[in-house]
Amino acid sequence: MPELPEVETVKRVLEPQLSGRVITKVVCPRPEIIAHPHAEVFFKKVTGAKITGMGRRGKFILINLEQGATIIVHLRMTGQLVVTPATQVERKHTHIIFQLDNQEELRFIDPRRFGRLWLQEAGEEDNFSGISKLGPEPFAKQCNAAYLAQSMGHRQKAIKECLLDQSIIAGIGNIYADEILFAAQICPTTPAASLTKKDWQNLARIIPKILKIGIEADYMTKEEYLAAEGKWQHKMPVLKAYGHEHDPCPRCQTPLVRVVIAGRSSCYCPQCQHQK
């Protein structure tokens, strides 16, 4: 599943291409991907609407429309959003096409069909997409050491599992949780309740730093993004822990080990990241 850096990359690539464009028609062979409102209502509401910009909230992509409505997109496991010439051959698993007023199309492709779209109208309370349940953004001032300690410090769950809780911090997934804990020298299996004040201070400093590194590493031009068909590849030299089982630790050369925490794979250094 794409995490905050990948979703931010999608937003940054697509926004200059979509801002100011008008949706002239919607083609949707898989209307079940429209989660709210009913698909026919969704199509009617967005047809003729002008796109004013884009945003991101956690792992959600926001496409802002004139008059205050927002198309909300969650890519889930395999979703891709691409802007492509209307003449380009349609890829397999293309489930919705927004035809634009410049002979281009915004296409949503999703082989596993887990991704979803919602339309939030101006003034409508969002009690359907899950955004209202998200915690603060990792870059927000609120996401400080005191907040982290208050939100997680009483829990006996592994700190890795707590970092994945979107109601605490929005946007962190399995990959960047490993990278954050490696940088903070905290074992992912450590109960959150056993972390010290210094640990929380380190995490508050490191979380935005690691995610910014991920965003910079994921940078793509629109040409690169289109050539990759909206897919991304994690820059493994940038990743110090995730996916590096048995590789030498970049700090101490101890082989990294892999454990499973709450059903999720985690890689860490048993020497540098001591269990507390």
PDB file of C-alpha atoms in Angstrom:
ATOM      1  CA  MET A   1       0.000   0.000   0.000  1.00  0.00           C
ATOM      2  CA  PRO A   2       1.388   3.444  -0.836  1.00  0.00           C
ATOM      3  CA  GLU A   3       2.341   5.461   2.222  1.00  0.00           C
ATOM      4  CA  LEU A   4       2.446   9.194   2.806  1.00  0.00           C
ATOM      5  CA  PRO A   5       5.543   9.892   0.633  1.00  0.00           C
ATOM      6  CA  GLU A   6       4.123   7.972  -2.338  1.00  0.00           C
ATOM      7  CA  VAL A   7       0.690   9.606  -2.028  1.00  0.00           C
ATOM      8  CA  GLU A   8       2.324  13.018  -1.748  1.00  0.00           C
ATOM      9  CA  THR A   9       4.289  12.243  -4.916  1.00  0.00           C
ATOM     10  CA  VAL A  10       1.088  11.369  -6.799  1.00  0.00           C
ATOM     11  CA  LYS A  11      -0.476  14.622  -5.630  1.00  0.00           C
ATOM     12  CA  ARG A  12       2.541  16.729  -6.617  1.00  0.00           C
ATOM     13  CA  VAL A  13       2.804  15.138 -10.065  1.00  0.00           C
ATOM     14  CA  LEU A  14      -0.896  15.389 -10.907  1.00  0.00           C
ATOM     15  CA  GLU A  15      -1.841  18.772  -9.446  1.00  0.00           C
ATOM     16  CA  PRO A  16      -0.156  20.936 -12.120  1.00  0.00           C
ATOM     17  CA  GLN A  17      -1.767  18.790 -14.813  1.00  0.00           C
ATOM     18  CA  LEU A  18      -5.272  18.907 -13.332  1.00  0.00           C
ATOM     19  CA  SER A  19      -5.617  22.401 -11.882  1.00  0.00           C
ATOM     20  CA  GLY A  20      -7.924  24.494 -14.034  1.00  0.00           C
ATOM     21  CA  ARG A  21      -9.216  21.546 -16.047  1.00  0.00           C
ATOM     22  CA  VAL A  22     -12.928  20.804 -16.423  1.00  0.00           C
ATOM     23  CA  ILE A  23     -14.326  17.279 -16.162  1.00  0.00           C
ATOM     24  CA  THR A  24     -16.423  16.911 -19.314  1.00  0.00           C
ATOM     25  CA  LYS A  25     -17.497  13.296 -18.931  1.00  0.00           C
ATOM     26  CA  VAL A  26     -17.049  10.307 -16.620  1.00  0.00           C
ATOM     27  CA  VAL A  27     -16.741   6.744 -17.898  1.00  0.00           C
ATOM     28  CA  CYS A  28     -16.864   4.080 -15.200  1.00  0.00           C
ATOM     29  CA  PRO A  29     -17.089   0.383 -16.078  1.00  0.00           C
ATOM     30  CA  ARG A  30     -16.722  -0.496 -12.383  1.00  0.00           C
ATOM     31  CA  PRO A  31     -19.203   1.741 -10.521  1.00  0.00           C
ATOM     32  CA  GLU A  32     -18.694  -0.263  -7.314  1.00  0.00           C
ATOM     33  CA  ILE A  33     -15.462   1.660  -6.728  1.00  0.00           C
ATOM     34  CA  ILE A  34     -17.612   4.729  -6.003  1.00  0.00           C
ATOM     35  CA  ALA A  35     -18.246   4.429  -2.282  1.00  0.00           C
ATOM     36  CA  HIS A  36     -20.253   7.660  -1.764  1.00  0.00           C
ATOM     37  CA  PRO A  37     -22.705   8.834  -2.940  1.00  0.00           C
ATOM     38  CA  HIS A  38     -24.494   6.465  -5.342  1.00  0.00           C
ATOM     39  CA  ALA A  39     -22.410   6.154  -8.521  1.00  0.00           C
ATOM     40  CA  GLU A  40     -24.991   7.862 -10.760  1.00  0.00           C
ATOM     41  CA  VAL A  41     -25.181  10.815  -8.377  1.00  0.00           C
ATOM     42  CA  PHE A  42     -21.375  10.976  -8.263  1.00  0.00           C
ATOM     43  CA  PHE A  43     -21.131  11.094 -12.068  1.00  0.00           C
ATOM     44  CA  LYS A  44     -23.786  13.793 -12.336  1.00  0.00           C
ATOM     45  CA  LYS A  45     -22.222  15.983  -9.649  1.00  0.00           C
ATOM     46  CA  VAL A  46     -18.663  15.925 -11.011  1.00  0.00           C
ATOM     47  CA  THR A  47     -19.475  16.252 -14.721  1.00  0.00           C
ATOM     48  CA  GLY A  48     -18.903  19.853 -15.754  1.00  0.00           C
ATOM     49  CA  ALA A  49     -16.987  20.654 -12.557  1.00  0.00           C
ATOM     50  CA  LYS A  50     -13.720  22.565 -12.672  1.00  0.00           C
ATOM     51  CA  ILE A  51     -10.722  21.217 -10.742  1.00  0.00           C
ATOM     52  CA  THR A  52      -9.203  23.961  -8.601  1.00  0.00           C
ATOM     53  CA  GLY A  53      -6.351  22.056  -6.984  1.00  0.00           C
ATOM     54  CA  MET A  54      -5.347  18.993  -5.021  1.00  0.00           C
ATOM     55  CA  GLY A  55      -4.491  18.061  -1.473  1.00  0.00           C
ATOM     56  CA  ARG A  56      -3.538  15.111   0.687  1.00  0.00           C
ATOM     57  CA  ARG A  57      -4.715  13.915   4.083  1.00  0.00           C
ATOM     58  CA  GLY A  58      -2.793  10.932   5.406  1.00  0.00           C
ATOM     59  CA  LYS A  59      -2.932   8.387   2.575  1.00  0.00           C
ATOM     60  CA  PHE A  60      -5.977  10.013   0.958  1.00  0.00           C
ATOM     61  CA  ILE A  61      -5.733  12.110  -2.230  1.00  0.00           C
ATOM     62  CA  LEU A  62      -8.068  15.106  -2.441  1.00  0.00           C
ATOM     63  CA  ILE A  63      -9.182  16.560  -5.775  1.00  0.00           C
ATOM     64  CA  ASN A  64     -10.775  19.933  -5.070  1.00  0.00           C
ATOM     65  CA  LEU A  65     -13.610  21.141  -7.277  1.00  0.00           C
ATOM     66  CA  GLU A  66     -15.227  24.502  -7.803  1.00  0.00           C
ATOM     67  CA  GLN A  67     -18.061  25.329  -5.404  1.00  0.00           C
ATOM     68  CA  GLY A  68     -16.244  23.513  -2.570  1.00  0.00           C
ATOM     69  CA  ALA A  69     -16.804  19.833  -3.425  1.00  0.00           C
ATOM     70  CA  THR A  70     -13.958  17.312  -3.126  1.00  0.00           C
ATOM     71  CA  ILE A  71     -13.292  13.993  -4.828  1.00  0.00           C
ATOM     72  CA  ILE A  72     -11.561  11.800  -2.242  1.00  0.00           C
ATOM     73  CA  VAL A  73      -9.401   8.919  -3.492  1.00  0.00           C
ATOM     74  CA  HIS A  74      -7.743   6.097  -1.589  1.00  0.00           C
ATOM     75  CA  LEU A  75      -5.401   3.973  -3.695  1.00  0.00           C
ATOM     76  CA  ARG A  76      -5.297   1.083  -1.204  1.00  0.00           C
ATOM     77  CA  MET A  77      -3.008  -1.761  -2.322  1.00  0.00           C
ATOM     78  CA  THR A  78      -2.675  -1.377  -6.100  1.00  0.00           C
ATOM     79  CA  GLY A  79      -4.493   1.782  -7.180  1.00  0.00           C
ATOM     80  CA  GLN A  80      -2.885   4.203  -9.630  1.00  0.00           C
ATOM     81  CA  LEU A  81      -3.970   7.638 -10.856  1.00  0.00           C
ATOM     82  CA  VAL A  82      -2.550   8.884 -14.146  1.00  0.00           C
ATOM     83  CA  VAL A  83      -3.193  11.785 -16.488  1.00  0.00           C
ATOM     84  CA  THR A  84      -2.816  10.552 -20.030  1.00  0.00           C
ATOM     85  CA  PRO A  85      -3.688  11.652 -23.566  1.00  0.00           C
ATOM     86  CA  ALA A  86      -7.185  10.522 -24.488  1.00  0.00           C
ATOM     87  CA  THR A  87      -5.701   8.690 -27.478  1.00  0.00           C
ATOM     88  CA  GLN A  88      -3.495   6.456 -25.322  1.00  0.00           C
ATOM     89  CA  VAL A  89      -4.578   2.818 -25.219  1.00  0.00           C
ATOM     90  CA  GLU A  90      -6.601   2.087 -22.104  1.00  0.00           C
ATOM     91  CA  ARG A  91      -4.816  -0.214 -19.691  1.00  0.00           C
ATOM     92  CA  LYS A  92      -6.371  -3.326 -18.236  1.00  0.00           C
ATOM     93  CA  HIS A  93      -8.059  -2.729 -14.864  1.00  0.00           C
ATOM     94  CA  THR A  94      -8.968   0.885 -15.700  1.00  0.00           C
ATOM     95  CA  HIS A  95     -12.086   1.386 -13.593  1.00  0.00           C
ATOM     96  CA  ILE A  96     -12.912   5.067 -14.003  1.00  0.00           C
ATOM     97  CA  ILE A  97     -11.953   7.711 -16.569  1.00  0.00           C
ATOM     98  CA  PHE A  98     -12.481  11.437 -16.052  1.00  0.00           C
ATOM     99  CA  GLN A  99     -12.425  13.019 -19.500  1.00  0.00           C
ATOM    100  CA  LEU A 100     -10.982  16.542 -19.389  1.00  0.00           C
ATOM    101  CA  ASP A 101     -11.443  19.625 -21.525  1.00  0.00           C
ATOM    102  CA  ASN A 102      -7.920  19.483 -23.008  1.00  0.00           C
ATOM    103  CA  GLN A 103      -8.116  16.076 -24.733  1.00  0.00           C
ATOM    104  CA  GLU A 104      -6.547  14.353 -21.746  1.00  0.00           C
ATOM    105  CA  GLU A 105      -7.994  11.949 -19.204  1.00  0.00           C
ATOM    106  CA  LEU A 106      -7.519  11.213 -15.521  1.00  0.00           C
ATOM    107  CA  ARG A 107      -7.624   7.437 -15.200  1.00  0.00           C
ATOM    108  CA  PHE A 108      -7.894   5.282 -12.091  1.00  0.00           C
ATOM    109  CA  ILE A 109      -6.375   1.817 -12.521  1.00  0.00           C
ATOM    110  CA  ASP A 110      -6.547  -0.817  -9.809  1.00  0.00           C
ATOM    111  CA  PRO A 111      -5.823  -4.517 -10.482  1.00  0.00           C
ATOM    112  CA  ARG A 112      -7.096  -5.671  -7.081  1.00  0.00           C
ATOM    113  CA  ARG A 113     -10.045  -3.264  -6.985  1.00  0.00           C
ATOM    114  CA  PHE A 114      -9.580  -2.305  -3.318  1.00  0.00           C
ATOM    115  CA  GLY A 115      -9.271   1.423  -4.054  1.00  0.00           C
ATOM    116  CA  ARG A 116     -12.278   3.685  -3.524  1.00  0.00           C
ATOM    117  CA  LEU A 117     -13.562   7.139  -4.467  1.00  0.00           C
ATOM    118  CA  TRP A 118     -15.960   9.387  -2.569  1.00  0.00           C
ATOM    119  CA  LEU A 119     -17.507  12.759  -3.315  1.00  0.00           C
ATOM    120  CA  GLN A 120     -17.817  15.158  -0.416  1.00  0.00           C
ATOM    121  CA  GLU A 121     -20.037  18.065  -1.319  1.00  0.00           C
ATOM    122  CA  ALA A 122     -19.548  21.574   0.058  1.00  0.00           C
ATOM    123  CA  GLY A 123     -20.710  21.706   3.663  1.00  0.00           C
ATOM    124  CA  GLU A 124     -21.229  17.947   3.863  1.00  0.00           C
ATOM    125  CA  GLU A 125     -19.869  16.185   6.924  1.00  0.00           C
ATOM    126  CA  ASP A 126     -17.478  13.408   5.974  1.00  0.00           C
ATOM    127  CA  ASN A 127     -18.688  10.418   7.948  1.00  0.00           C
ATOM    128  CA  PHE A 128     -17.999   7.959   5.120  1.00  0.00           C
ATOM    129  CA  SER A 129     -14.369   8.014   3.916  1.00  0.00           C
ATOM    130  CA  GLY A 130     -12.577   7.577   7.250  1.00  0.00           C
ATOM    131  CA  ILE A 131     -10.696  10.877   7.056  1.00  0.00           C
ATOM    132  CA  SER A 132     -12.498  12.191  10.144  1.00  0.00           C
ATOM    133  CA  LYS A 133     -10.895   9.393  12.189  1.00  0.00           C
ATOM    134  CA  LEU A 134      -7.329  10.263  11.241  1.00  0.00           C
ATOM    135  CA  GLY A 135      -4.812  11.610  13.693  1.00  0.00           C
ATOM    136  CA  PRO A 136      -2.692  14.698  12.943  1.00  0.00           C
ATOM    137  CA  GLU A 137      -0.315  14.907  10.012  1.00  0.00           C
ATOM    138  CA  PRO A 138       3.280  13.961  10.907  1.00  0.00           C
ATOM    139  CA  PHE A 139       4.400  17.488   9.977  1.00  0.00           C
ATOM    140  CA  ALA A 140       1.847  19.213  12.205  1.00  0.00           C
ATOM    141  CA  LYS A 141       3.020  21.114  15.298  1.00  0.00           C
ATOM    142  CA  GLN A 142       0.550  19.023  17.285  1.00  0.00           C
ATOM    143  CA  CYS A 143       2.583  15.901  16.497  1.00  0.00           C
ATOM    144  CA  ASN A 144       5.157  16.652  19.181  1.00  0.00           C
ATOM    145  CA  ALA A 145       6.778  14.574  21.921  1.00  0.00           C
ATOM    146  CA  ALA A 146       4.037  15.333  24.450  1.00  0.00           C
ATOM    147  CA  TYR A 147       1.319  14.268  22.007  1.00  0.00           C
ATOM    148  CA  LEU A 148       3.125  11.038  21.091  1.00  0.00           C
ATOM    149  CA  ALA A 149       3.691  10.126  24.727  1.00  0.00           C
ATOM    150  CA  GLN A 150       0.079  10.917  25.641  1.00  0.00           C
ATOM    151  CA  SER A 151      -1.335   8.967  22.677  1.00  0.00           C
ATOM    152  CA  MET A 152       0.908   5.894  22.853  1.00  0.00           C
ATOM    153  CA  GLY A 153       2.808   5.968  26.130  1.00  0.00           C
ATOM    154  CA  HIS A 154       0.151   4.044  28.076  1.00  0.00           C
ATOM    155  CA  ARG A 155      -0.056   1.176  25.596  1.00  0.00           C
ATOM    156  CA  GLN A 156       1.550  -2.231  25.991  1.00  0.00           C
ATOM    157  CA  LYS A 157       1.385  -2.781  22.234  1.00  0.00           C
ATOM    158  CA  ALA A 158       4.618  -2.788  20.253  1.00  0.00           C
ATOM    159  CA  ILE A 159       5.693   0.701  19.217  1.00  0.00           C
ATOM    160  CA  LYS A 160       5.736  -0.459  15.581  1.00  0.00           C
ATOM    161  CA  GLU A 161       2.034  -1.333  15.789  1.00  0.00           C
ATOM    162  CA  CYS A 162       1.255   2.012  17.441  1.00  0.00           C
ATOM    163  CA  LEU A 163       2.994   3.960  14.673  1.00  0.00           C
ATOM    164  CA  LEU A 164       0.755   2.211  12.129  1.00  0.00           C
ATOM    165  CA  ASP A 165      -2.392   3.368  13.935  1.00  0.00           C
ATOM    166  CA  GLN A 166      -3.817   6.019  11.603  1.00  0.00           C
ATOM    167  CA  SER A 167      -5.944   7.474  14.401  1.00  0.00           C
ATOM    168  CA  ILE A 168      -2.714   8.520  16.156  1.00  0.00           C
ATOM    169  CA  ILE A 169      -0.618   9.729  13.207  1.00  0.00           C
ATOM    170  CA  ALA A 170      -1.898   9.889   9.636  1.00  0.00           C
ATOM    171  CA  GLY A 171       0.129   8.451   6.789  1.00  0.00           C
ATOM    172  CA  ILE A 172       2.783   6.175   8.311  1.00  0.00           C
ATOM    173  CA  GLY A 173       2.808   2.642   6.907  1.00  0.00           C
ATOM    174  CA  ASN A 174       4.923  -0.457   7.300  1.00  0.00           C
ATOM    175  CA  ILE A 175       7.916   0.784   5.324  1.00  0.00           C
ATOM    176  CA  TYR A 176       8.397   4.128   7.022  1.00  0.00           C
ATOM    177  CA  ALA A 177       7.601   2.791  10.484  1.00  0.00           C
ATOM    178  CA  ASP A 178      10.656   0.519  10.098  1.00  0.00           C
ATOM    179  CA  GLU A 179      12.754   3.443   8.862  1.00  0.00           C
ATOM    180  CA  ILE A 180      11.628   5.729  11.686  1.00  0.00           C
ATOM    181  CA  LEU A 181      12.406   3.156  14.374  1.00  0.00           C
ATOM    182  CA  PHE A 182      15.781   2.353  12.818  1.00  0.00           C
ATOM    183  CA  ALA A 183      16.720   6.040  12.854  1.00  0.00           C
ATOM    184  CA  ALA A 184      15.487   6.376  16.459  1.00  0.00           C
ATOM    185  CA  GLN A 185      17.352   3.183  17.493  1.00  0.00           C
ATOM    186  CA  ILE A 186      14.200   1.684  18.984  1.00  0.00           C
ATOM    187  CA  CYS A 187      13.351  -2.000  18.588  1.00  0.00           C
ATOM    188  CA  PRO A 188       9.980  -2.341  16.810  1.00  0.00           C
ATOM    189  CA  THR A 189       8.775  -4.915  19.351  1.00  0.00           C
ATOM    190  CA  THR A 190       9.327  -2.544  22.289  1.00  0.00           C
ATOM    191  CA  PRO A 191       6.095  -1.871  24.210  1.00  0.00           C
ATOM    192  CA  ALA A 192       5.177   1.774  23.736  1.00  0.00           C
ATOM    193  CA  ALA A 193       4.658   2.134  27.486  1.00  0.00           C
ATOM    194  CA  SER A 194       8.355   1.427  28.121  1.00  0.00           C
ATOM    195  CA  LEU A 195       9.663   4.315  26.017  1.00  0.00           C
ATOM    196  CA  THR A 196      11.360   7.184  27.812  1.00  0.00           C
ATOM    197  CA  LYS A 197      10.843  10.910  27.511  1.00  0.00           C
ATOM    198  CA  LYS A 198      13.996  11.034  25.384  1.00  0.00           C
ATOM    199  CA  ASP A 199      12.599   8.349  23.079  1.00  0.00           C
ATOM    200  CA  TRP A 200       9.434  10.373  22.488  1.00  0.00           C
ATOM    201  CA  GLN A 201      11.493  13.482  21.800  1.00  0.00           C
ATOM    202  CA  ASN A 202      13.614  11.554  19.296  1.00  0.00           C
ATOM    203  CA  LEU A 203      10.533  10.147  17.575  1.00  0.00           C
ATOM    204  CA  ALA A 204       8.903  13.583  17.309  1.00  0.00           C
ATOM    205  CA  ARG A 205      12.058  14.858  15.611  1.00  0.00           C
ATOM    206  CA  ILE A 206      12.705  11.827  13.418  1.00  0.00           C
ATOM    207  CA  ILE A 207       9.177  11.089  12.119  1.00  0.00           C
ATOM    208  CA  PRO A 208       8.884  14.205   9.886  1.00  0.00           C
ATOM    209  CA  LYS A 209      12.564  13.978   8.927  1.00  0.00           C
ATOM    210  CA  ILE A 210      12.283  10.401   7.598  1.00  0.00           C
ATOM    211  CA  LEU A 211       9.037  11.123   5.748  1.00  0.00           C
ATOM    212  CA  LYS A 212      10.580  14.196   4.096  1.00  0.00           C
ATOM    213  CA  ILE A 213      13.505  12.034   2.955  1.00  0.00           C
ATOM    214  CA  GLY A 214      10.972   9.595   1.500  1.00  0.00           C
ATOM    215  CA  ILE A 215       9.159  12.371  -0.352  1.00  0.00           C
ATOM    216  CA  GLU A 216      12.419  13.681  -1.812  1.00  0.00           C
ATOM    217  CA  ALA A 217      13.499  10.172  -2.857  1.00  0.00           C
ATOM    218  CA  ASP A 218      10.155   9.496  -4.537  1.00  0.00           C
ATOM    219  CA  TYR A 219      10.356  12.627  -6.714  1.00  0.00           C
ATOM    220  CA  MET A 220       9.294  12.015 -10.312  1.00  0.00           C
ATOM    221  CA  THR A 221       8.672  14.265 -13.282  1.00  0.00           C
ATOM    222  CA  LYS A 222       5.318  13.935 -14.995  1.00  0.00           C
ATOM    223  CA  GLU A 223       7.090  12.223 -17.898  1.00  0.00           C
ATOM    224  CA  GLU A 224       8.693   9.665 -15.577  1.00  0.00           C
ATOM    225  CA  TYR A 225       5.404   9.148 -13.787  1.00  0.00           C
ATOM    226  CA  LEU A 226       3.492   8.554 -17.026  1.00  0.00           C
ATOM    227  CA  ALA A 227       6.213   6.224 -18.348  1.00  0.00           C
ATOM    228  CA  ALA A 228       5.942   4.239 -15.099  1.00  0.00           C
ATOM    229  CA  GLU A 229       2.138   4.182 -15.548  1.00  0.00           C
ATOM    230  CA  GLY A 230       1.559   5.701 -12.127  1.00  0.00           C
ATOM    231  CA  LYS A 231       3.569   3.067 -10.327  1.00  0.00           C
ATOM    232  CA  TRP A 232       6.479   3.813  -8.049  1.00  0.00           C
ATOM    233  CA  GLN A 233       9.528   1.969  -6.834  1.00  0.00           C
ATOM    234  CA  HIS A 234      10.909   2.580  -3.387  1.00  0.00           C
ATOM    235  CA  LYS A 235      14.459   3.865  -3.555  1.00  0.00           C
ATOM    236  CA  MET A 236      16.153   1.002  -1.704  1.00  0.00           C
ATOM    237  CA  PRO A 237      19.462   2.857  -1.117  1.00  0.00           C
ATOM    238  CA  VAL A 238      17.426   5.396   0.859  1.00  0.00           C
ATOM    239  CA  LEU A 239      15.751   2.707   2.954  1.00  0.00           C
ATOM    240  CA  LYS A 240      18.069   1.611   5.760  1.00  0.00           C
ATOM    241  CA  ALA A 241      16.002  -1.164   7.353  1.00  0.00           C
ATOM    242  CA  TYR A 242      12.834  -2.088   5.465  1.00  0.00           C
ATOM    243  CA  GLY A 243      13.372  -5.017   3.105  1.00  0.00           C
ATOM    244  CA  HIS A 244      17.009  -5.466   4.173  1.00  0.00           C
ATOM    245  CA  GLU A 245      16.750  -8.718   6.130  1.00  0.00           C
ATOM    246  CA  HIS A 246      20.224 -10.320   6.499  1.00  0.00           C
ATOM    247  CA  ASP A 247      21.944  -7.221   5.066  1.00  0.00           C
ATOM    248  CA  PRO A 248      24.585  -5.556   7.290  1.00  0.00           C
ATOM    249  CA  CYS A 249      23.345  -2.716   9.457  1.00  0.00           C
ATOM    250  CA  PRO A 250      24.508   0.617   7.992  1.00  0.00           C
ATOM    251  CA  ARG A 251      25.604   1.661  11.499  1.00  0.00           C
ATOM    252  CA  CYS A 252      27.286  -1.402  13.030  1.00  0.00           C
ATOM    253  CA  GLN A 253      27.354  -4.080  10.282  1.00  0.00           C
ATOM    254  CA  THR A 254      25.283  -6.534  12.351  1.00  0.00           C
ATOM    255  CA  PRO A 255      22.950  -8.494  10.057  1.00  0.00           C
ATOM    256  CA  LEU A 256      19.425  -7.099  10.160  1.00  0.00           C
ATOM    257  CA  VAL A 257      16.700  -9.473  11.293  1.00  0.00           C
ATOM    258  CA  ARG A 258      13.043  -9.810  10.392  1.00  0.00           C
ATOM    259  CA  VAL A 259      10.135 -10.302  12.786  1.00  0.00           C
ATOM    260  CA  VAL A 260       6.382 -10.252  12.331  1.00  0.00           C
ATOM    261  CA  ILE A 261       4.426  -7.785  14.467  1.00  0.00           C
ATOM    262  CA  ALA A 262       0.631  -7.798  14.300  1.00  0.00           C
ATOM    263  CA  GLY A 263       0.831  -9.584  10.972  1.00  0.00           C
ATOM    264  CA  ARG A 264       3.290  -7.090   9.463  1.00  0.00           C
ATOM    265  CA  SER A 265       6.906  -7.759   8.557  1.00  0.00           C
ATOM    266  CA  SER A 266       9.528  -5.659  10.366  1.00  0.00           C
ATOM    267  CA  CYS A 267      13.279  -5.411   9.833  1.00  0.00           C
ATOM    268  CA  TYR A 268      15.631  -4.030  12.461  1.00  0.00           C
ATOM    269  CA  CYS A 269      19.147  -4.239  13.868  1.00  0.00           C
ATOM    270  CA  PRO A 270      19.343  -6.392  17.024  1.00  0.00           C
ATOM    271  CA  GLN A 271      22.517  -4.559  18.070  1.00  0.00           C
ATOM    272  CA  CYS A 272      21.520  -0.916  17.516  1.00  0.00           C
ATOM    273  CA  GLN A 273      17.827  -1.286  18.327  1.00  0.00           C
ATOM    274  CA  HIS A 274      17.838  -2.910  21.747  1.00  0.00           C
ATOM    275  CA  GLN A 275      14.588  -4.180  23.242  1.00  0.00           C
ATOM    276  CA  LYS A 276      13.763  -1.974  26.236  1.00  0.00           C
TER     277      LYS A 276
END
